[in-house]
PDB file of C-alpha atoms in Angstrom:
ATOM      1  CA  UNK A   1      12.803  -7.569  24.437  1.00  0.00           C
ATOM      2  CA  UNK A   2      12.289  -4.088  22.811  1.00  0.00           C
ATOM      3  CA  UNK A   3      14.105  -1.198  24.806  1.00  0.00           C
ATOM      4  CA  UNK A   4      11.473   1.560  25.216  1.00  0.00           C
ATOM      5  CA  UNK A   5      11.534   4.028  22.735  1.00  0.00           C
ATOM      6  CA  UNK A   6      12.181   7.187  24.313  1.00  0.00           C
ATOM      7  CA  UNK A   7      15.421   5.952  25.582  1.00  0.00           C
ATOM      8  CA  UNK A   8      16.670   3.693  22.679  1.00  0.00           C
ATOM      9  CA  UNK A   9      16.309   6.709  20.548  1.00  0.00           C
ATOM     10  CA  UNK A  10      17.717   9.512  22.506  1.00  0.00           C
ATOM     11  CA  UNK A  11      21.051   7.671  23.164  1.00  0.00           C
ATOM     12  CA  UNK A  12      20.978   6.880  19.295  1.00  0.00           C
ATOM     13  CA  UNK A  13      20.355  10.908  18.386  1.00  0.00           C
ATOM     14  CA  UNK A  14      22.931  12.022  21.005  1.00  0.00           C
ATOM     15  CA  UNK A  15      25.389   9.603  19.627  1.00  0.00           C
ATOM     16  CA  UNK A  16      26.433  12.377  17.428  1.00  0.00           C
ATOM     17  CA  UNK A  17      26.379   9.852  13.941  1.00  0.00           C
ATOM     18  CA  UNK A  18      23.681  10.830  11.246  1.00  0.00           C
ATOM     19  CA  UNK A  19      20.373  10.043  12.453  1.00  0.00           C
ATOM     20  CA  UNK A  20      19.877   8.357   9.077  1.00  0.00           C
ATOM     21  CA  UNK A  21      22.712   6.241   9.920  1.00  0.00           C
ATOM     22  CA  UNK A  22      21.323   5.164  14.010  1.00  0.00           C
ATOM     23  CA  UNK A  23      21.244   1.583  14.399  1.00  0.00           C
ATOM     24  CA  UNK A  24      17.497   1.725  14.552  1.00  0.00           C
ATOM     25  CA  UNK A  25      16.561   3.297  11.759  1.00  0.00           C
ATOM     26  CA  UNK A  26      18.718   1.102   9.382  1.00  0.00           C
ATOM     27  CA  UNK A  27      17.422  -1.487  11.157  1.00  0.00           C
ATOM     28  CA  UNK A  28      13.857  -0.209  10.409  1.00  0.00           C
ATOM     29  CA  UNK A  29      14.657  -0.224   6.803  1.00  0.00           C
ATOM     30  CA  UNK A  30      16.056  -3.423   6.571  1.00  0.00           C
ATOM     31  CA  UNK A  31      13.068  -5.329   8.213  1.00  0.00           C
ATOM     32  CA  UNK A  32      10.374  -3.096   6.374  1.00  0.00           C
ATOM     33  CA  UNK A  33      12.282  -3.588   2.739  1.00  0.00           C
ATOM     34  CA  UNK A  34      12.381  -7.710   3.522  1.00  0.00           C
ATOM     35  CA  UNK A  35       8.404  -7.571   4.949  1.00  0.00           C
ATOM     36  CA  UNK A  36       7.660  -5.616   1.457  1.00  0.00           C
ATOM     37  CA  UNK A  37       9.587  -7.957  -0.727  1.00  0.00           C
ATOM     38  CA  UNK A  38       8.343 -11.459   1.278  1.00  0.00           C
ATOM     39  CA  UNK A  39       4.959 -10.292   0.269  1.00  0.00           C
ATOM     40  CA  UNK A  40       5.065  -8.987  -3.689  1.00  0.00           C
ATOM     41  CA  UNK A  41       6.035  -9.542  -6.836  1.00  0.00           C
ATOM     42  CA  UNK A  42       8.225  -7.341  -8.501  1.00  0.00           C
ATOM     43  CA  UNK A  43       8.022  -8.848 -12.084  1.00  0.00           C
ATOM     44  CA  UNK A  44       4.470  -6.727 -13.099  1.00  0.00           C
ATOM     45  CA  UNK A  45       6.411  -3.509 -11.760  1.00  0.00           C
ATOM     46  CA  UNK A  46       9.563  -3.732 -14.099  1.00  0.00           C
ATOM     47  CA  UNK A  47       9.814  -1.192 -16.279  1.00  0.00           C
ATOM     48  CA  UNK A  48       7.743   1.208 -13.858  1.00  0.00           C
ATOM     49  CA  UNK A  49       9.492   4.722 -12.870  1.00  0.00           C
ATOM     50  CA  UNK A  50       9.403   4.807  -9.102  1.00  0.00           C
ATOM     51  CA  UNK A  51       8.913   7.900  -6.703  1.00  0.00           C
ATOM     52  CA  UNK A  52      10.422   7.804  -3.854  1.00  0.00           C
ATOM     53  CA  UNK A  53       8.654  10.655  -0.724  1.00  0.00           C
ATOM     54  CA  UNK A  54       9.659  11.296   2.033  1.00  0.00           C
ATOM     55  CA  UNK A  55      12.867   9.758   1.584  1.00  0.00           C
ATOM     56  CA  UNK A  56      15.435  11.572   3.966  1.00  0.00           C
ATOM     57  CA  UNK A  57      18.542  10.179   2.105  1.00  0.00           C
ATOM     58  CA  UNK A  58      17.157   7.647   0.418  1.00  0.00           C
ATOM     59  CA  UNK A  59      17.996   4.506   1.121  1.00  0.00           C
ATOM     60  CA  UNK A  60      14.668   2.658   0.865  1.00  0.00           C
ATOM     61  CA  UNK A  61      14.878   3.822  -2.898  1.00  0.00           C
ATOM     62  CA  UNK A  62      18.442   2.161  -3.495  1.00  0.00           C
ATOM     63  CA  UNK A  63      16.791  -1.267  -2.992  1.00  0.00           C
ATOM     64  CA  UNK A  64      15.289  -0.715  -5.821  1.00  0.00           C
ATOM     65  CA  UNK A  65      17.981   0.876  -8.171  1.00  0.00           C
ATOM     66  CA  UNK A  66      19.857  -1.637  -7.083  1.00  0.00           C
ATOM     67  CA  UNK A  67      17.182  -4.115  -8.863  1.00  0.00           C
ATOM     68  CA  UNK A  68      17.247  -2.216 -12.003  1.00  0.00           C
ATOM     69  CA  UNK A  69      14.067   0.042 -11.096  1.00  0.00           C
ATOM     70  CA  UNK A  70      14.697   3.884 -12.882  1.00  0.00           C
ATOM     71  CA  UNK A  71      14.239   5.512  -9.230  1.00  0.00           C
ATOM     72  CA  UNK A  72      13.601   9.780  -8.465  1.00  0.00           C
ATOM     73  CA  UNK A  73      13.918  10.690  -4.704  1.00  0.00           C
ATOM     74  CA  UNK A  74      12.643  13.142  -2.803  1.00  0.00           C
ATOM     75  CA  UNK A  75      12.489  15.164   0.507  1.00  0.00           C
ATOM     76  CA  UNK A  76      11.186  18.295   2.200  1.00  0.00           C
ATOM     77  CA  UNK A  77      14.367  19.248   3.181  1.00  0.00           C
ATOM     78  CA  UNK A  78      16.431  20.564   0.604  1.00  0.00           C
ATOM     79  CA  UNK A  79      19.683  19.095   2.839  1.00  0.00           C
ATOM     80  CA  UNK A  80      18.510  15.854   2.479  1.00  0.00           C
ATOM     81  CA  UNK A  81      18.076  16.110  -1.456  1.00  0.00           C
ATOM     82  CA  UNK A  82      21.950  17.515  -1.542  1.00  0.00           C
ATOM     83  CA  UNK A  83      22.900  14.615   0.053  1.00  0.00           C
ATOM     84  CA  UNK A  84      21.024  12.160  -1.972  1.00  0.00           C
ATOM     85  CA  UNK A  85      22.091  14.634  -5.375  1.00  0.00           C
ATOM     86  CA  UNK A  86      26.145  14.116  -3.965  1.00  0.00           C
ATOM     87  CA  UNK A  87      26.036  10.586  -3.714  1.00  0.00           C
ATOM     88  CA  UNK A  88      24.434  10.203  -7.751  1.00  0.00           C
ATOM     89  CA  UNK A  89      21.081   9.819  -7.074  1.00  0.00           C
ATOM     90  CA  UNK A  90      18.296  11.677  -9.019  1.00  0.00           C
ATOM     91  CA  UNK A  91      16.073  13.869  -6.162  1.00  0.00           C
ATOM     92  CA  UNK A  92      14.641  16.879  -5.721  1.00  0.00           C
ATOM     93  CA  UNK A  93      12.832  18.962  -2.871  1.00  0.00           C
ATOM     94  CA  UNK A  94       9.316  17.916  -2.436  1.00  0.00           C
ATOM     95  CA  UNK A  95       7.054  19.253   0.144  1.00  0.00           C
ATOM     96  CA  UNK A  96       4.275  16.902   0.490  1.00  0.00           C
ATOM     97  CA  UNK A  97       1.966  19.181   2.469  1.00  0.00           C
ATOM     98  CA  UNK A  98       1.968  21.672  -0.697  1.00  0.00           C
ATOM     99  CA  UNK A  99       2.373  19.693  -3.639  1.00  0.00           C
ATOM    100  CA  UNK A 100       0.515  16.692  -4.908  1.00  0.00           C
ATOM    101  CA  UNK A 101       2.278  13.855  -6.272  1.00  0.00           C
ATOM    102  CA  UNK A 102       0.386  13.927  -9.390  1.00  0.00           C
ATOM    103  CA  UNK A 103       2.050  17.051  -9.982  1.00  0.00           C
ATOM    104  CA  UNK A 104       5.414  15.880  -9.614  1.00  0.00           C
ATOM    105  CA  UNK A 105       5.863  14.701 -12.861  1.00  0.00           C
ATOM    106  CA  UNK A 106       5.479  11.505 -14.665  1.00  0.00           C
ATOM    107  CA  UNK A 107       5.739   8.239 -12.197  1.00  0.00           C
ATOM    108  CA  UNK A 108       3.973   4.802 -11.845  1.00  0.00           C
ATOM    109  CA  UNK A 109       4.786   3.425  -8.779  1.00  0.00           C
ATOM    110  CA  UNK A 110       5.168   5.900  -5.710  1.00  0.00           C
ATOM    111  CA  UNK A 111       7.442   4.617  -2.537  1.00  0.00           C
ATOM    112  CA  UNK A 112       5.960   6.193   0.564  1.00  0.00           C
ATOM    113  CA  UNK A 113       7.367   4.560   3.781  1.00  0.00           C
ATOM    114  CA  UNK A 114       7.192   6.313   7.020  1.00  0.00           C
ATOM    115  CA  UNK A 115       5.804   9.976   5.749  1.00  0.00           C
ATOM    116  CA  UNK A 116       2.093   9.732   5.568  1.00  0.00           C
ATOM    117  CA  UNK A 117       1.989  10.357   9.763  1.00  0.00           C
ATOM    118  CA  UNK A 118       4.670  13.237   8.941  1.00  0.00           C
ATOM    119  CA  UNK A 119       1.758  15.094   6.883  1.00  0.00           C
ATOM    120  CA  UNK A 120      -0.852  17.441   7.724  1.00  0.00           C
ATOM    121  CA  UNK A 121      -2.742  17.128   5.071  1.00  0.00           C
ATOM    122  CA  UNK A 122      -2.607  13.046   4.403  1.00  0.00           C
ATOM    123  CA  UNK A 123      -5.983  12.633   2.281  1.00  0.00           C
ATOM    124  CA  UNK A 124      -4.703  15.137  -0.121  1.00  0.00           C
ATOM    125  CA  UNK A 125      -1.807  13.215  -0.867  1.00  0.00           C
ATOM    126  CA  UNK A 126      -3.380   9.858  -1.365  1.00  0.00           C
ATOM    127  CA  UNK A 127      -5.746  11.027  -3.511  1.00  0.00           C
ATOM    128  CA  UNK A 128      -2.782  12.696  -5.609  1.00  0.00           C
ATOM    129  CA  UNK A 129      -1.479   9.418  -5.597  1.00  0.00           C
ATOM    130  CA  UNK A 130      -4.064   8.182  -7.099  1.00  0.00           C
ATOM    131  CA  UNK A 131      -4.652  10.214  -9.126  1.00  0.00           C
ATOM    132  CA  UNK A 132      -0.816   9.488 -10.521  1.00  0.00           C
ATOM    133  CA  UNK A 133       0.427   6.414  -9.447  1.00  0.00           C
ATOM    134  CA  UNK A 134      -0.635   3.074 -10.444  1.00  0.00           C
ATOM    135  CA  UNK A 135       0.829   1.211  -7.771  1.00  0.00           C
ATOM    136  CA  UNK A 136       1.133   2.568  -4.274  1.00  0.00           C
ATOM    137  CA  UNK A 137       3.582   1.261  -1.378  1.00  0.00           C
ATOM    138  CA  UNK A 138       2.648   3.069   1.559  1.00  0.00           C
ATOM    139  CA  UNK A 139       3.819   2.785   4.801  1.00  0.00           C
ATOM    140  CA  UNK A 140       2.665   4.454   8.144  1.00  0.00           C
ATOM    141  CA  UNK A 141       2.512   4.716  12.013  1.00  0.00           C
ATOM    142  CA  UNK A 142      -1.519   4.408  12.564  1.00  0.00           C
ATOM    143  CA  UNK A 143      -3.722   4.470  15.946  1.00  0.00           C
ATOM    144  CA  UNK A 144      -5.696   1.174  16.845  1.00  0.00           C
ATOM    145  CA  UNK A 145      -9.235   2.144  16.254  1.00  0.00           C
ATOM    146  CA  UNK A 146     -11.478   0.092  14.389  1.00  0.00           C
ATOM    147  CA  UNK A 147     -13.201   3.268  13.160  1.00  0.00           C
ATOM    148  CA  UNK A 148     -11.896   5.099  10.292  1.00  0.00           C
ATOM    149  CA  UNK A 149     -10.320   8.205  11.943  1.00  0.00           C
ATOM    150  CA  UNK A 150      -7.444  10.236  12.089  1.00  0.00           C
ATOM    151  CA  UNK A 151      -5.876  11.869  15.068  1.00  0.00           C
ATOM    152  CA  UNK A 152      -4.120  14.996  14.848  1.00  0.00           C
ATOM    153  CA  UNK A 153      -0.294  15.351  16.824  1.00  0.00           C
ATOM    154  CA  UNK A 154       2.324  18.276  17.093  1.00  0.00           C
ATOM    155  CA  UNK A 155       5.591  16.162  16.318  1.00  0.00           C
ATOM    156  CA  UNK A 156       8.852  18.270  17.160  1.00  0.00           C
ATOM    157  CA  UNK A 157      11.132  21.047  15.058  1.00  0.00           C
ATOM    158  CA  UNK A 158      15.105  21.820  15.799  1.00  0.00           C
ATOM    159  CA  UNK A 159      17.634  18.796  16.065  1.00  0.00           C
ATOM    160  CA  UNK A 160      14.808  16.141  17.045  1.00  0.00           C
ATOM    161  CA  UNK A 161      13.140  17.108  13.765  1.00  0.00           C
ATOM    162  CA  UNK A 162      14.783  15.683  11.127  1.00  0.00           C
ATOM    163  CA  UNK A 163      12.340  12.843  10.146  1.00  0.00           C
ATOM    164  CA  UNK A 164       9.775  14.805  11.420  1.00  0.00           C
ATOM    165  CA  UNK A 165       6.912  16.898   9.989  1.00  0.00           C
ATOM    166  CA  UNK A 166       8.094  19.961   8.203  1.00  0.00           C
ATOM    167  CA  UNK A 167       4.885  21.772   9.386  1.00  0.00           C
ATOM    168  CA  UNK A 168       5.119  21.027  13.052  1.00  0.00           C
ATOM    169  CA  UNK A 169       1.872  18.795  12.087  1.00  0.00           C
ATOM    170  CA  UNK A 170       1.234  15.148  11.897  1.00  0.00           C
ATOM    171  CA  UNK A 171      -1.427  12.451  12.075  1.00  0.00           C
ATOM    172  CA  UNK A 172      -1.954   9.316  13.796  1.00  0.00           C
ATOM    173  CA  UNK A 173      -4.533   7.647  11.651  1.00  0.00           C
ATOM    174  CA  UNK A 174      -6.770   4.344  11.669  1.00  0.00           C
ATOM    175  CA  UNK A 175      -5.706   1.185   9.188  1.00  0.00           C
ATOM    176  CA  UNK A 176      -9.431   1.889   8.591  1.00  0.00           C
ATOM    177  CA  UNK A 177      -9.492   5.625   7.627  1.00  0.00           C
ATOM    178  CA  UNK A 178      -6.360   4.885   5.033  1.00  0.00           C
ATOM    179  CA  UNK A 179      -7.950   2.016   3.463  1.00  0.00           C
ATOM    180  CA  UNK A 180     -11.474   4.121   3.190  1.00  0.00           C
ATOM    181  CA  UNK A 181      -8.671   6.860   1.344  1.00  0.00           C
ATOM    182  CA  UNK A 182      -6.907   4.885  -0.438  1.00  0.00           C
ATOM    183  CA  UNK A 183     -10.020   3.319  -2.141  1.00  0.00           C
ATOM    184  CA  UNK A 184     -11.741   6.639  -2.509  1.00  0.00           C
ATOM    185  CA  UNK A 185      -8.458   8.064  -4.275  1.00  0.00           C
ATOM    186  CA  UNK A 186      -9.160   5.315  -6.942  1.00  0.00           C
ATOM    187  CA  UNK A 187      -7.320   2.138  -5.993  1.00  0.00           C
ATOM    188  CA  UNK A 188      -9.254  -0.657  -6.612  1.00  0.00           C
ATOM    189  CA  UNK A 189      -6.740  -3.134  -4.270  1.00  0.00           C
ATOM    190  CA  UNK A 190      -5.691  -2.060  -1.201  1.00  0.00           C
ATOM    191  CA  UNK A 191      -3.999  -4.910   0.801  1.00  0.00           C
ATOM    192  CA  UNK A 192      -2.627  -5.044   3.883  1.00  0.00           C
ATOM    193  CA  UNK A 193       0.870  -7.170   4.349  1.00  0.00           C
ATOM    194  CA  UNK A 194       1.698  -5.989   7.565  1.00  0.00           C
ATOM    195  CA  UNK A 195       3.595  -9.229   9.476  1.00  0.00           C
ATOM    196  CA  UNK A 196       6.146  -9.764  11.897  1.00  0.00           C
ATOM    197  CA  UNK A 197       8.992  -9.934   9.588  1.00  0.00           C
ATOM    198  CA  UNK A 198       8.464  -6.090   9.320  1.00  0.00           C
ATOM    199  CA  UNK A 199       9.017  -5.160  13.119  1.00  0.00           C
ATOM    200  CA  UNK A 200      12.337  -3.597  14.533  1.00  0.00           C
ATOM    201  CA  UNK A 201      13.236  -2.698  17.946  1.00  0.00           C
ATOM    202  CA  UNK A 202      10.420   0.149  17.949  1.00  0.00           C
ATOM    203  CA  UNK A 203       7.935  -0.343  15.381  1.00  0.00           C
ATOM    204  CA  UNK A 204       5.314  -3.140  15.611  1.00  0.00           C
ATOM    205  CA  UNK A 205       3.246  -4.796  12.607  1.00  0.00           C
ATOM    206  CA  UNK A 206       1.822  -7.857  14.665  1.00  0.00           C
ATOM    207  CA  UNK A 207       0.173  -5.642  17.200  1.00  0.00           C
ATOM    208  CA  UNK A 208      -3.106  -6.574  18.453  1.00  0.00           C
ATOM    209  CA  UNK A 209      -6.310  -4.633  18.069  1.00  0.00           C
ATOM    210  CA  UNK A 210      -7.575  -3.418  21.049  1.00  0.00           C
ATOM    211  CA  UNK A 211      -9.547  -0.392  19.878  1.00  0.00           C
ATOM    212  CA  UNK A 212      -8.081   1.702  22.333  1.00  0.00           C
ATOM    213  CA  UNK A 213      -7.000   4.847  19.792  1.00  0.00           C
ATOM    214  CA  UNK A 214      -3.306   4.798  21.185  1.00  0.00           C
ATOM    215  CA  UNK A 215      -0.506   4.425  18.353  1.00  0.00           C
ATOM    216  CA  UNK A 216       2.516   3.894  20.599  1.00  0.00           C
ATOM    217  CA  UNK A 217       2.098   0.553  23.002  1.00  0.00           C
ATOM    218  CA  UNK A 218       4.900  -0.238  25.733  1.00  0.00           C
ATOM    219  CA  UNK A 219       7.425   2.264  23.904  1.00  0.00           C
ATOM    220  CA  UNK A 220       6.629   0.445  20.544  1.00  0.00           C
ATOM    221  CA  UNK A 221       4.996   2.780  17.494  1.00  0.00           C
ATOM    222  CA  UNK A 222       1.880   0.376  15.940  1.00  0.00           C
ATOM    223  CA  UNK A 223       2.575   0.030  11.775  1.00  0.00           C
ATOM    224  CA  UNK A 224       0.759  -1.065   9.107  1.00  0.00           C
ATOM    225  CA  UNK A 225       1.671  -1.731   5.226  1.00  0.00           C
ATOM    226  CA  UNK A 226      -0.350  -1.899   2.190  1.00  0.00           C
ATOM    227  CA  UNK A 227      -0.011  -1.967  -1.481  1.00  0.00           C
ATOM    228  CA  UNK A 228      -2.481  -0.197  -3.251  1.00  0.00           C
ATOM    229  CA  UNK A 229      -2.716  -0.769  -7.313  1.00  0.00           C
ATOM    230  CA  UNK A 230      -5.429   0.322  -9.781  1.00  0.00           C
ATOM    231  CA  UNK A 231      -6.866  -2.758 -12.174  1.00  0.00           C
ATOM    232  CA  UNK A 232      -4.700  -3.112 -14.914  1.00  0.00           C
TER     233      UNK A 232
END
């Protein structure tokens, strides 16, 4: 049984460890990382230089150093690329909301778990994805609508904000309205492999539709996962 969110979380941030390090959050990266890898095959991608967005310190990218990929992390806060940059790995400061990925610099495969809902300006990113990247691996809190929209949240600044949007600024939007994106930004696949092996103690892949709009259900945040590739 999943503890509700509000609660789980705040004993976890006033715990005093990093919040990168909170038991849910690793958590959330283990299940996510073994949901992504029951569902692909990495073989086509080898060889591929990987960006990593969003990454906070960047442990969703060390899966895949540690399987040989050349990986480049990134953040909007430049304390999170120090931290990554101290430990060896390459990163630098990235604000999504201002810079494209396609102007990043050279990369084929872009990482992007848990940061398009961080962004206030999502549709410009995917399209600079696409415009870049030839494979995609995005990631996302979304709203159960069968519609595609996007619904607009203030997400919080000071010590609860360090996963949070840098502009005070997020989105909540429909699997539908990032599929209808993510195909107008050029990707000719867009496939959902959201399961039940992705789902930690509060995120949710197997949630049913109800078309009710809401993106949090019983203290539980509603996920999805795709991977988006252009046609080789």
């Amino acid at each position: 049984m999943r503890a509700p969110f509000t609660l789980r979380v705040l004993a976890e941030r006033l715990s005093g460890k990093s919040l990168f390090e909170a038991r849910y959050y690793r958590e959330s990266q283990l299940t996510r990382l073994a949901n992504l890898f029951a569902h692909v095959n990495l073989d086509p991608w080898r060889g591929m230089r990987v960006l990593e967005v969003g990454a906070g310190l960047g442990h969703l990218g060390d899966a895949f150093a540690h399987l040989g990929f050349d990986v480049t992390s990134t953040d909007g806060r430049p304390e999170h690329v120090e931290a990554m940059k101290a430990r060896g790995r390459e990163a630098f400061v990235l604000d999504l909301d201002t810079t494209g990925v396609d102007e990043a610099g050279d990369f084929d495969l872009v990482l992007a778990f848990g940061v398009l809902y961080h962004l206030a300006r999502p549709e410009q990113f995917l399209r600079s994805c696409g415009k870049r990247a030839r494979v995609l691996l995005l990631e996302t809190a979304v709203c159960d609508s069968t519609d595609p929209v996007i619904n607009w949240v203030s997400e919080p600044g000071g010590w609860r904000g360090k996963d949070q949007a840098l502009s005070g600024q997020g989105c909540r939007p429909s699997p539908a309205w990032v599929e209808q994106v993510c195909h107008d930004a050029g990707f000719d696949s867009v496939r959902d492999i959201s399961s039940p092996v992705g789902n930690w103690v509060v995120g949710a892949f197997d949630w049913e539709p109800r078309n009710t709009g809401e993106w949090r259900r019983d203290g539980v945040n509603l996920r999805k996962m795709w991977v988006c590739e252009h046609a080789s």
